[in-house]
């Protein structure tokens, strides 16, 4: 698959932030509420959003026949989608659909905490990740806070034990500090042990770090 920038995004911005919120809400719904595996979610995105160049807002009001024939989804997948969709008033969609309203409120809460949503189709989605992973298993959504431009730097991950010795932690701290001084983005999981030493070492010298949380 060749992923392209989400062309409808700019059009939605011109139309107003409400449409952006509704579309993002659909992403949350598809990824987290439908009970579908990541390969199935990515297959839907690839066909519906990339190949057909349509919004997920349209996907959730598509007919079952469209899901079955055009999207070639299995019956068990369609059943899960129908359970989430339930009965809705298409004349006042999406405002009349409680599952989407709920997701919009979640996005607003996250935004208030300076946490943003990044989808697989956004231009700023980490390009190294796309190169490294099987496209069917790419995370469809990231939540992030901070400066995404950090990911454009040389990024180095240091991996180690949560129960590392003091000597190992001191070495890790120094290694992370040296890398940060060379303008590298040092990546960690921010857990105890080596991960925390990485973070402390990188930030002790005014460097940058990317923390990947579960």
Short mmCIF file of C-alpha atoms in Angstrom, two decimals:
data_model
loop_
_atom_site.label_atom_id
_atom_site.label_comp_id
_atom_site.label_asym_id
_atom_site.label_seq_id
_atom_site.Cartn_x
_atom_site.Cartn_y
_atom_site.Cartn_z
CA UNK A 1 0.00 0.00 0.00
CA UNK A 2 1.10 3.56 -0.62
CA UNK A 3 -0.11 5.92 2.07
CA UNK A 4 -0.81 9.47 1.02
CA UNK A 5 -1.53 12.60 3.10
CA UNK A 6 -5.15 12.74 4.15
CA UNK A 7 -6.35 15.13 1.47
CA UNK A 8 -9.78 15.65 3.03
CA UNK A 9 -8.15 16.97 6.21
CA UNK A 10 -7.48 20.45 4.83
CA UNK A 11 -10.96 20.56 3.37
CA UNK A 12 -12.39 19.68 6.78
CA UNK A 13 -10.31 22.38 8.46
CA UNK A 14 -11.77 24.95 6.09
CA UNK A 15 -15.24 23.66 6.89
CA UNK A 16 -14.59 24.02 10.61
CA UNK A 17 -13.14 22.10 13.50
CA UNK A 18 -16.40 20.25 14.16
CA UNK A 19 -15.95 18.04 11.12
CA UNK A 20 -12.37 17.30 12.16
CA UNK A 21 -13.61 16.21 15.56
CA UNK A 22 -16.28 13.94 14.10
CA UNK A 23 -13.78 12.29 11.77
CA UNK A 24 -11.29 11.78 14.60
CA UNK A 25 -14.11 10.33 16.68
CA UNK A 26 -14.70 7.77 13.93
CA UNK A 27 -11.05 6.76 14.10
CA UNK A 28 -11.32 6.19 17.84
CA UNK A 29 -14.50 4.22 17.33
CA UNK A 30 -13.03 1.98 14.63
CA UNK A 31 -9.74 1.35 16.43
CA UNK A 32 -10.87 0.98 20.04
CA UNK A 33 -14.59 0.23 20.20
CA UNK A 34 -15.36 -2.21 17.39
CA UNK A 35 -13.28 -5.09 18.74
CA UNK A 36 -11.45 -5.57 15.45
CA UNK A 37 -7.87 -6.75 15.05
CA UNK A 38 -5.24 -4.28 13.86
CA UNK A 39 -4.86 -5.96 10.43
CA UNK A 40 -8.60 -5.69 9.83
CA UNK A 41 -8.67 -2.04 10.93
CA UNK A 42 -5.74 -1.23 8.66
CA UNK A 43 -7.35 -3.10 5.78
CA UNK A 44 -10.52 -1.00 6.18
CA UNK A 45 -8.47 2.20 6.29
CA UNK A 46 -6.45 1.17 3.24
CA UNK A 47 -9.52 0.42 1.16
CA UNK A 48 -11.98 3.05 2.38
CA UNK A 49 -9.76 6.04 3.15
CA UNK A 50 -6.86 5.47 0.77
CA UNK A 51 -8.21 3.60 -2.22
CA UNK A 52 -11.72 5.10 -2.24
CA UNK A 53 -10.60 8.40 -0.65
CA UNK A 54 -13.62 8.56 1.60
CA UNK A 55 -14.04 9.57 5.22
CA UNK A 56 -14.69 7.17 8.05
CA UNK A 57 -17.76 9.29 8.74
CA UNK A 58 -19.14 7.84 5.51
CA UNK A 59 -17.98 4.33 6.37
CA UNK A 60 -20.10 4.09 9.49
CA UNK A 61 -23.28 4.98 7.61
CA UNK A 62 -22.52 2.74 4.65
CA UNK A 63 -24.92 -0.12 4.06
CA UNK A 64 -24.20 -3.63 5.22
CA UNK A 65 -24.12 -4.61 1.56
CA UNK A 66 -21.36 -2.07 0.94
CA UNK A 67 -19.35 -3.50 3.84
CA UNK A 68 -19.90 -7.02 2.51
CA UNK A 69 -19.38 -6.51 -1.23
CA UNK A 70 -17.21 -3.41 -1.68
CA UNK A 71 -15.08 -3.75 1.46
CA UNK A 72 -15.19 -7.56 1.33
CA UNK A 73 -15.56 -7.81 5.09
CA UNK A 74 -16.39 -11.14 6.71
CA UNK A 75 -19.73 -11.61 8.41
CA UNK A 76 -18.18 -11.71 11.89
CA UNK A 77 -16.56 -8.32 11.24
CA UNK A 78 -19.83 -6.88 9.95
CA UNK A 79 -21.62 -8.20 13.05
CA UNK A 80 -19.18 -6.34 15.30
CA UNK A 81 -19.59 -3.14 13.30
CA UNK A 82 -23.38 -3.40 13.42
CA UNK A 83 -23.29 -3.94 17.20
CA UNK A 84 -21.39 -0.68 17.61
CA UNK A 85 -23.49 1.17 15.07
CA UNK A 86 -26.86 0.00 16.39
CA UNK A 87 -29.82 2.11 15.34
CA UNK A 88 -29.08 5.69 14.41
CA UNK A 89 -30.90 8.66 12.95
CA UNK A 90 -29.14 9.15 9.63
CA UNK A 91 -30.94 12.46 9.11
CA UNK A 92 -29.06 13.99 12.06
CA UNK A 93 -25.84 12.04 11.80
CA UNK A 94 -23.32 12.24 13.42
CA UNK A 95 -24.72 14.49 16.16
CA UNK A 96 -27.50 12.02 16.92
CA UNK A 97 -25.20 9.03 17.35
CA UNK A 98 -24.21 8.53 21.02
CA UNK A 99 -21.08 6.39 20.33
CA UNK A 100 -19.57 9.21 18.26
CA UNK A 101 -20.65 11.93 20.67
CA UNK A 102 -18.86 10.01 23.41
CA UNK A 103 -15.65 9.83 21.36
CA UNK A 104 -15.82 13.55 20.57
CA UNK A 105 -15.95 14.31 24.29
CA UNK A 106 -12.90 12.10 24.85
CA UNK A 107 -10.98 14.01 22.17
CA UNK A 108 -11.95 17.33 23.75
CA UNK A 109 -10.75 16.11 27.16
CA UNK A 110 -7.45 14.98 25.69
CA UNK A 111 -7.02 18.30 23.88
CA UNK A 112 -7.56 20.15 27.15
CA UNK A 113 -4.59 18.16 28.49
CA UNK A 114 -2.52 19.05 25.38
CA UNK A 115 -2.75 15.47 24.14
CA UNK A 116 -3.27 15.20 20.40
CA UNK A 117 -4.36 12.47 18.03
CA UNK A 118 -2.19 11.37 15.10
CA UNK A 119 -3.60 8.95 12.53
CA UNK A 120 -1.88 6.65 10.08
CA UNK A 121 -2.81 9.00 7.24
CA UNK A 122 -1.35 12.17 8.71
CA UNK A 123 1.79 13.56 7.08
CA UNK A 124 3.56 13.69 10.45
CA UNK A 125 3.05 9.98 11.21
CA UNK A 126 6.54 8.60 12.05
CA UNK A 127 8.03 7.65 8.68
CA UNK A 128 10.67 5.35 10.18
CA UNK A 129 7.92 3.29 11.73
CA UNK A 130 6.22 2.87 8.36
CA UNK A 131 9.48 1.65 6.87
CA UNK A 132 10.21 -0.76 9.71
CA UNK A 133 6.84 -2.44 10.27
CA UNK A 134 4.45 -4.59 8.30
CA UNK A 135 1.76 -2.17 7.10
CA UNK A 136 -1.02 -4.37 8.47
CA UNK A 137 0.37 -4.01 11.99
CA UNK A 138 1.13 -0.30 12.02
CA UNK A 139 -0.63 1.46 14.92
CA UNK A 140 -3.55 3.27 13.24
CA UNK A 141 -3.53 5.97 15.93
CA UNK A 142 -0.96 7.61 18.17
CA UNK A 143 -1.65 9.97 21.04
CA UNK A 144 1.11 12.48 21.59
CA UNK A 145 2.07 15.59 23.48
CA UNK A 146 5.10 17.73 22.80
CA UNK A 147 7.03 18.57 19.65
CA UNK A 148 6.69 16.04 16.81
CA UNK A 149 9.64 17.63 15.01
CA UNK A 150 11.89 15.82 17.51
CA UNK A 151 11.20 12.65 15.49
CA UNK A 152 13.04 14.17 12.52
CA UNK A 153 16.31 13.93 14.42
CA UNK A 154 18.49 10.85 14.56
CA UNK A 155 16.62 8.72 17.09
CA UNK A 156 18.32 6.10 19.23
CA UNK A 157 16.62 3.74 21.65
CA UNK A 158 18.43 2.26 24.63
CA UNK A 159 16.91 -0.90 26.07
CA UNK A 160 17.69 -2.50 29.40
CA UNK A 161 16.47 -4.03 32.62
CA UNK A 162 14.21 -2.50 35.23
CA UNK A 163 16.46 -4.10 37.83
CA UNK A 164 19.83 -3.00 36.44
CA UNK A 165 22.78 -2.49 38.77
CA UNK A 166 23.91 0.94 39.90
CA UNK A 167 26.93 0.69 37.60
CA UNK A 168 24.67 -0.10 34.62
CA UNK A 169 22.36 2.78 35.45
CA UNK A 170 25.29 5.18 35.72
CA UNK A 171 26.63 4.00 32.36
CA UNK A 172 23.19 4.34 30.77
CA UNK A 173 22.76 7.85 32.17
CA UNK A 174 26.11 8.90 30.73
CA UNK A 175 25.44 7.28 27.35
CA UNK A 176 22.08 9.05 27.04
CA UNK A 177 23.64 12.36 28.06
CA UNK A 178 26.38 12.02 25.43
CA UNK A 179 23.87 11.14 22.71
CA UNK A 180 21.66 14.09 23.62
CA UNK A 181 24.66 16.43 23.45
CA UNK A 182 25.15 15.23 19.87
CA UNK A 183 21.60 16.39 19.08
CA UNK A 184 20.16 12.87 19.03
CA UNK A 185 16.62 12.09 20.13
CA UNK A 186 16.95 9.44 22.84
CA UNK A 187 13.97 7.12 23.12
CA UNK A 188 12.76 5.24 26.20
CA UNK A 189 9.70 3.76 27.87
CA UNK A 190 10.08 5.83 31.07
CA UNK A 191 9.78 2.85 33.42
CA UNK A 192 12.06 2.31 36.40
CA UNK A 193 15.60 1.15 35.88
CA UNK A 194 17.37 1.71 32.57
CA UNK A 195 14.47 3.59 30.95
CA UNK A 196 14.40 6.22 33.67
CA UNK A 197 18.18 6.56 33.55
CA UNK A 198 17.88 7.21 29.81
CA UNK A 199 15.34 9.95 30.35
CA UNK A 200 17.30 11.59 33.17
CA UNK A 201 20.54 11.44 31.19
CA UNK A 202 19.07 12.95 28.04
CA UNK A 203 17.27 15.79 29.82
CA UNK A 204 20.14 16.57 32.21
CA UNK A 205 22.00 18.33 29.43
CA UNK A 206 19.09 20.14 27.82
CA UNK A 207 18.67 17.38 25.27
CA UNK A 208 15.45 15.91 23.93
CA UNK A 209 13.81 12.55 24.45
CA UNK A 210 10.80 10.66 23.19
CA UNK A 211 8.91 8.69 25.81
CA UNK A 212 6.80 5.81 24.45
CA UNK A 213 4.05 4.90 26.91
CA UNK A 214 1.86 1.76 26.79
#
